[in-house]
PDB file of C-alpha atoms in Angstrom:
ATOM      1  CA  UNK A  26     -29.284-136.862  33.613  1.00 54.00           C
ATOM      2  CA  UNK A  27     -27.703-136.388  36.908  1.00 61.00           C
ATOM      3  CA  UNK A  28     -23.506-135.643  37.053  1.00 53.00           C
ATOM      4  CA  UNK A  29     -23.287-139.154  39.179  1.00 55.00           C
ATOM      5  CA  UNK A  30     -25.028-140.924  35.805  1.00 65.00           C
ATOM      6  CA  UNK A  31     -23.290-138.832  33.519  1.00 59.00           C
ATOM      7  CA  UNK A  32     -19.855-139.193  34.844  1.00 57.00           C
ATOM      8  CA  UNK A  33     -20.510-142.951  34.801  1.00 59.00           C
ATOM      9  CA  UNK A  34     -21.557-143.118  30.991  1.00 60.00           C
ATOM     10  CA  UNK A  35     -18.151-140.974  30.239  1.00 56.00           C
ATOM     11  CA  UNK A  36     -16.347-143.258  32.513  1.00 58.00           C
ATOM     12  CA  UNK A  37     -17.233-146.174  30.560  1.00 55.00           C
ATOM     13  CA  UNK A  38     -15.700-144.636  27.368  1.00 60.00           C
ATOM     14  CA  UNK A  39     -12.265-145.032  25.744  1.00 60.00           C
ATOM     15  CA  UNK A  40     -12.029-141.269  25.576  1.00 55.00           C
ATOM     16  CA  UNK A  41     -12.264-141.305  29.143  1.00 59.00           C
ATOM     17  CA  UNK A  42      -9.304-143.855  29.447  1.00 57.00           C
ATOM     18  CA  UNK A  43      -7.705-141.812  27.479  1.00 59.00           C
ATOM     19  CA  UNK A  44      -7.716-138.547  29.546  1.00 58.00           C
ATOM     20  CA  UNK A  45      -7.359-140.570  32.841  1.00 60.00           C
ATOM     21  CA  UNK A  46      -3.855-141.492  31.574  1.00 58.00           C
ATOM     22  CA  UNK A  47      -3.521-138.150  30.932  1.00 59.00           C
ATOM     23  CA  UNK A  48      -4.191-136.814  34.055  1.00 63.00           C
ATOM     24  CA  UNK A  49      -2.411-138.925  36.246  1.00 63.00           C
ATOM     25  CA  UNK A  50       0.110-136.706  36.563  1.00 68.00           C
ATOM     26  CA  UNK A  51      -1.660-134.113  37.608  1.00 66.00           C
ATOM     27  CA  UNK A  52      -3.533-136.451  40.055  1.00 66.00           C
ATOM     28  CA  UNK A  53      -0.233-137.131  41.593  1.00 67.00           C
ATOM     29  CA  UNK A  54       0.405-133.819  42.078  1.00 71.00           C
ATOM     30  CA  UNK A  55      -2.578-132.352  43.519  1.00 72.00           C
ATOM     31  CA  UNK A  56      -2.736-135.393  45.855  1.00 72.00           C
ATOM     32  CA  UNK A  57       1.105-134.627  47.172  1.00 74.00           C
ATOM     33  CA  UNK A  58      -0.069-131.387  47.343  1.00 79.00           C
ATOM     34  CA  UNK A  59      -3.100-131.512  49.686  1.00 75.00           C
ATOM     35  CA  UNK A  60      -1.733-134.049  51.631  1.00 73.00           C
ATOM     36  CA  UNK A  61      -4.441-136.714  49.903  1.00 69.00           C
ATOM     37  CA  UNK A  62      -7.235-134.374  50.712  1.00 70.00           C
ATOM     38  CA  UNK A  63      -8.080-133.588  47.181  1.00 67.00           C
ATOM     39  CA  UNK A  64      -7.464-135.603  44.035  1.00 71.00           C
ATOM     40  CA  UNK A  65      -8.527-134.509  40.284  1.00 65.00           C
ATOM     41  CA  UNK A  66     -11.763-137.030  41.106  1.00 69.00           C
ATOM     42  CA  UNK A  67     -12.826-135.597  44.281  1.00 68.00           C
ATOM     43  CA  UNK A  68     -14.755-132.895  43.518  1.00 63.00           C
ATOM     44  CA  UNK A  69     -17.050-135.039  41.385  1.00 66.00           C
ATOM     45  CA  UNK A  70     -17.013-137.689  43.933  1.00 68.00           C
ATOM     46  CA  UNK A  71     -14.764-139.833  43.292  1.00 75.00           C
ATOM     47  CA  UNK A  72     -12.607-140.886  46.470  1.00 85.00           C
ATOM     48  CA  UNK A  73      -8.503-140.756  44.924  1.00 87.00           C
ATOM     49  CA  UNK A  74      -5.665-142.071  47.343  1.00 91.00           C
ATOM     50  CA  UNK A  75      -2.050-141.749  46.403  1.00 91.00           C
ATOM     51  CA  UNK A  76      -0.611-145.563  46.745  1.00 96.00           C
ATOM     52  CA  UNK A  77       3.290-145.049  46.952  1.00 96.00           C
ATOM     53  CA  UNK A  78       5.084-148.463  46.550  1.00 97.00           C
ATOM     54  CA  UNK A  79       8.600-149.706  46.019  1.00 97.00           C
ATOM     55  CA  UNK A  80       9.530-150.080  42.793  1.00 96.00           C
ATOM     56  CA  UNK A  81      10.173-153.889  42.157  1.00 95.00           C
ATOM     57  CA  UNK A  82      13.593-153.400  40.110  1.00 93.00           C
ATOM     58  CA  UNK A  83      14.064-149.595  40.699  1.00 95.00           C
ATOM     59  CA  UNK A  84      13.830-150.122  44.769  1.00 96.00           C
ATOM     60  CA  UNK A  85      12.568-146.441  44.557  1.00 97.00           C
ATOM     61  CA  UNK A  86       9.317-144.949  46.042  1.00 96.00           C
ATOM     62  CA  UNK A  87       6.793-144.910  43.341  1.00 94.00           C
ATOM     63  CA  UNK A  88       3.591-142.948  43.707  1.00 92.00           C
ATOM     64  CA  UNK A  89       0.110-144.008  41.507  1.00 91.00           C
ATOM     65  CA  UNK A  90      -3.297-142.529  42.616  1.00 89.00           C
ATOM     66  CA  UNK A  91      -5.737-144.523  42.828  1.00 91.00           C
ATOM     67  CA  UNK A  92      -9.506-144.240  42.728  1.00 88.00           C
ATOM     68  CA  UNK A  93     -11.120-146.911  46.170  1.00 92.00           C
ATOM     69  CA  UNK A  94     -13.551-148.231  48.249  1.00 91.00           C
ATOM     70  CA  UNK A  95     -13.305-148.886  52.039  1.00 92.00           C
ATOM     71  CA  UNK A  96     -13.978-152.018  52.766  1.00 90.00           C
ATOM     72  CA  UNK A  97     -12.786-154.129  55.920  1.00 85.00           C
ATOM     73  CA  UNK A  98     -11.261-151.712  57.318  1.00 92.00           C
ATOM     74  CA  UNK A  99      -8.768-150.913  54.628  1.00 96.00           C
ATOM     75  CA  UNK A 100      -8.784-149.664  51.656  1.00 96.00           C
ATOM     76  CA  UNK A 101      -9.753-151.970  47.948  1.00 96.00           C
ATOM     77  CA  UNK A 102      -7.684-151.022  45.001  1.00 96.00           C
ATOM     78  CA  UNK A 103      -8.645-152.407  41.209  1.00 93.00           C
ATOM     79  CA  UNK A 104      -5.733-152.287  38.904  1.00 91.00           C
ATOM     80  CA  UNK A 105      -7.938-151.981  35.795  1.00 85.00           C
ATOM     81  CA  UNK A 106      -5.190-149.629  33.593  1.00 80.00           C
ATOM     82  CA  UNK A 107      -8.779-148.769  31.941  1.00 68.00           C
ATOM     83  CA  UNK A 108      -8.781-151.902  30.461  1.00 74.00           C
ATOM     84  CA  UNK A 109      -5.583-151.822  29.026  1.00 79.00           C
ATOM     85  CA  UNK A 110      -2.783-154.724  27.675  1.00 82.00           C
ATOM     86  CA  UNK A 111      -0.736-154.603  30.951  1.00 88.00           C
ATOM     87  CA  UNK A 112      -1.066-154.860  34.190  1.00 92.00           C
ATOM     88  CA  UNK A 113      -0.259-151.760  35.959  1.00 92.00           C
ATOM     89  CA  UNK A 114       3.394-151.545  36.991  1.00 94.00           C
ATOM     90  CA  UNK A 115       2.191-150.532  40.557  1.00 96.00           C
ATOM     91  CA  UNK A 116       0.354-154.007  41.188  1.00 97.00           C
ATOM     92  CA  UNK A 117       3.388-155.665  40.371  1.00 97.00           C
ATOM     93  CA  UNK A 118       5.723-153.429  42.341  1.00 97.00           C
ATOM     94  CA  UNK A 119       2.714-153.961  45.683  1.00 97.00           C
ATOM     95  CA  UNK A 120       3.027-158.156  44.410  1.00 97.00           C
ATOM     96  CA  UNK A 121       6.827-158.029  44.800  1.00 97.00           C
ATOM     97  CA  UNK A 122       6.813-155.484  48.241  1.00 97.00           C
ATOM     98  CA  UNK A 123       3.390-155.672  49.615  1.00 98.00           C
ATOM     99  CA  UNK A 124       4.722-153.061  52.417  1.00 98.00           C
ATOM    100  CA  UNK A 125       3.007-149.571  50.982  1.00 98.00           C
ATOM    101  CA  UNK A 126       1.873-146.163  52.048  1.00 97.00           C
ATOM    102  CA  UNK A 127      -1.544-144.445  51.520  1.00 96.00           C
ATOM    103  CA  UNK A 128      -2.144-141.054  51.663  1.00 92.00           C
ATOM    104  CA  UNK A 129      -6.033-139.878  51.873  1.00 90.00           C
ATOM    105  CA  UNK A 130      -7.840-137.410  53.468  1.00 86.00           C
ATOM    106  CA  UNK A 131      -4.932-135.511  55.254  1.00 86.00           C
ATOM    107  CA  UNK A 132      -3.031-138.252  56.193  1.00 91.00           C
ATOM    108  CA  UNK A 133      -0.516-141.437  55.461  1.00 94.00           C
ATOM    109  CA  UNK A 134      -1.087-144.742  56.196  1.00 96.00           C
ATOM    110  CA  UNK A 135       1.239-147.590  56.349  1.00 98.00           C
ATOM    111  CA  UNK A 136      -0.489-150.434  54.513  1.00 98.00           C
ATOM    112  CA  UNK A 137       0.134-153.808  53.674  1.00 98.00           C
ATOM    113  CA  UNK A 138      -1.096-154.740  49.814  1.00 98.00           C
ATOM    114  CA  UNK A 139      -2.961-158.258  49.770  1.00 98.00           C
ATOM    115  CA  UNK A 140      -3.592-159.531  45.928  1.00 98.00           C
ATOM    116  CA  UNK A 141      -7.483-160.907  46.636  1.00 97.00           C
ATOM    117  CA  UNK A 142      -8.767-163.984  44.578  1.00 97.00           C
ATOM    118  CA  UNK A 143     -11.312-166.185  43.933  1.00 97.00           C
ATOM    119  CA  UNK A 144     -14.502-165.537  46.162  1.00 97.00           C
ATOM    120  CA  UNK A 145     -13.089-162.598  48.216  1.00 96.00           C
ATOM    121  CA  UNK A 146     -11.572-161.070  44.982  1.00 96.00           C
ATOM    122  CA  UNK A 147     -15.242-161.606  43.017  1.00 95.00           C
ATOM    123  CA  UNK A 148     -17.328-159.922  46.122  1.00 94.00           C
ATOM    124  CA  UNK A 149     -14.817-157.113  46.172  1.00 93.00           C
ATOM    125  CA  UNK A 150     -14.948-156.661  42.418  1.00 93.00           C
ATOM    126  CA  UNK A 151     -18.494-156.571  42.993  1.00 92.00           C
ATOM    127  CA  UNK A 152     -18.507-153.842  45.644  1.00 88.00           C
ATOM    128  CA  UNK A 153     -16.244-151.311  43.432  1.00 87.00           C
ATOM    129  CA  UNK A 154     -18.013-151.917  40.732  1.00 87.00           C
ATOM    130  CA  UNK A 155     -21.361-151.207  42.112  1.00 85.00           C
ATOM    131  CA  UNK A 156     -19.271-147.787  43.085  1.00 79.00           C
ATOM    132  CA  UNK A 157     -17.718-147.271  39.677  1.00 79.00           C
ATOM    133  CA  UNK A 158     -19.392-149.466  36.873  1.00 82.00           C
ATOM    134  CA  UNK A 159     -17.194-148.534  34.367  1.00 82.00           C
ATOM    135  CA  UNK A 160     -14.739-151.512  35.985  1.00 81.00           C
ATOM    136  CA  UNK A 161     -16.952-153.710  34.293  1.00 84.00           C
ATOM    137  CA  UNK A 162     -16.490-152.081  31.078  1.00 83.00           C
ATOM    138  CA  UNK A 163     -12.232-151.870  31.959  1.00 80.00           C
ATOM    139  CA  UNK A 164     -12.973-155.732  32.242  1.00 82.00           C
ATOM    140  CA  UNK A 165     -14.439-156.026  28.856  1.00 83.00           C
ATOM    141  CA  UNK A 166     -11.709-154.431  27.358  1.00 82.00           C
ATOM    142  CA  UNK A 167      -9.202-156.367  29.333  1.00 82.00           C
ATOM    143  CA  UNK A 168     -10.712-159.510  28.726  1.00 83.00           C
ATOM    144  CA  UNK A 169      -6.905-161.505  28.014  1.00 85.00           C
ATOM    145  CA  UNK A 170      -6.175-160.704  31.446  1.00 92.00           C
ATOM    146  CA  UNK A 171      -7.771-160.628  35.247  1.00 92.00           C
ATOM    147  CA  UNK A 172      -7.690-157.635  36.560  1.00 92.00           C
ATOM    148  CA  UNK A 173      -6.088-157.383  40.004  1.00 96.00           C
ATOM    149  CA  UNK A 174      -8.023-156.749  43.523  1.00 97.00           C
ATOM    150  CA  UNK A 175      -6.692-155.795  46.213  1.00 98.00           C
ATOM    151  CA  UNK A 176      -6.926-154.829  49.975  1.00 98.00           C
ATOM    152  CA  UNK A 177      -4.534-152.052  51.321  1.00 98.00           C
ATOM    153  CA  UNK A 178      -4.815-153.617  55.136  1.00 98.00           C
ATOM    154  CA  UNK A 179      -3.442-150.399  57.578  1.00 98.00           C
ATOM    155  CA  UNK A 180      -0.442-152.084  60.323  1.00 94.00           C
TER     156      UNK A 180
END
């Protein structure tokens, strides 16, 4: 089994959830780090932004990463929280302030965060997924709630 295939059986897993939560922090720092050149994903392929938003009662910066796809020019986020209860608190926060910053490969982007639905949000869902099927399984698991879409546009 190749490490693409294999990855994508262990991503589909709850111990994977589990040590994705766990290394988000670490994520967040490698990705300050490096500038968004490398995040705890990328050597295995797996393309990791850092999405800093305003917090929606805080008002302060607050910095997820985030695995994405490239799409239209800008940049589609999933806010799966690997299938979990909630909604991440960084969808709301981008829902409230959709003014954000991206920082990927060696650089930060001003971005403004568009919550997709309906058709757009279904063929976007679609392109991730094809990406990083274990979305579909986050979906499963999150079946009492729709997970969020959305496009990071650059201004």
């Amino acid at each position: 089994m190749g490490l693409r295939k294999l990855l994508t059986a262990f991503g589909k897993t709850t111990a994977f959830a589990a040590l994705g939560r766990a290394l988000v922090p670490a994520d967040r720092v490698m990705l300050r780090v490096t500038g968004g050149r490398l995040g705890v994903g990328t050597p295995l392929g797996l393309p990791t932004l850092l999405l800093t938003t305003i917090g929606r009662t805080s008002g302060e910066p607050r910095q997820v990463p985030l695995l994405y796809v490239e799409r239209d020019g800008g940049y589609v986020v999933i806010g799966s929280n690997w299938g979990g209860e909630k909604q991440p608190a960084w969808s709301a926060n981008l829902i409230a302030q959709p003014e954000a910053t991206v920082s990927t490969r060696g650089r930060t982007t001003p971005v403004r965060g568009r919550l997709l639905e309906g058709d757009e949000r279904q063929e976007m869902w679609d392109a991730v997924a094809r990406y990083w099927p274990a979305y579909d399984t986050y979906a499963v698991r999150a079946a009492h709630r729709e997970i969020r879409v959305f496009l990071l546009s650059p201004r």
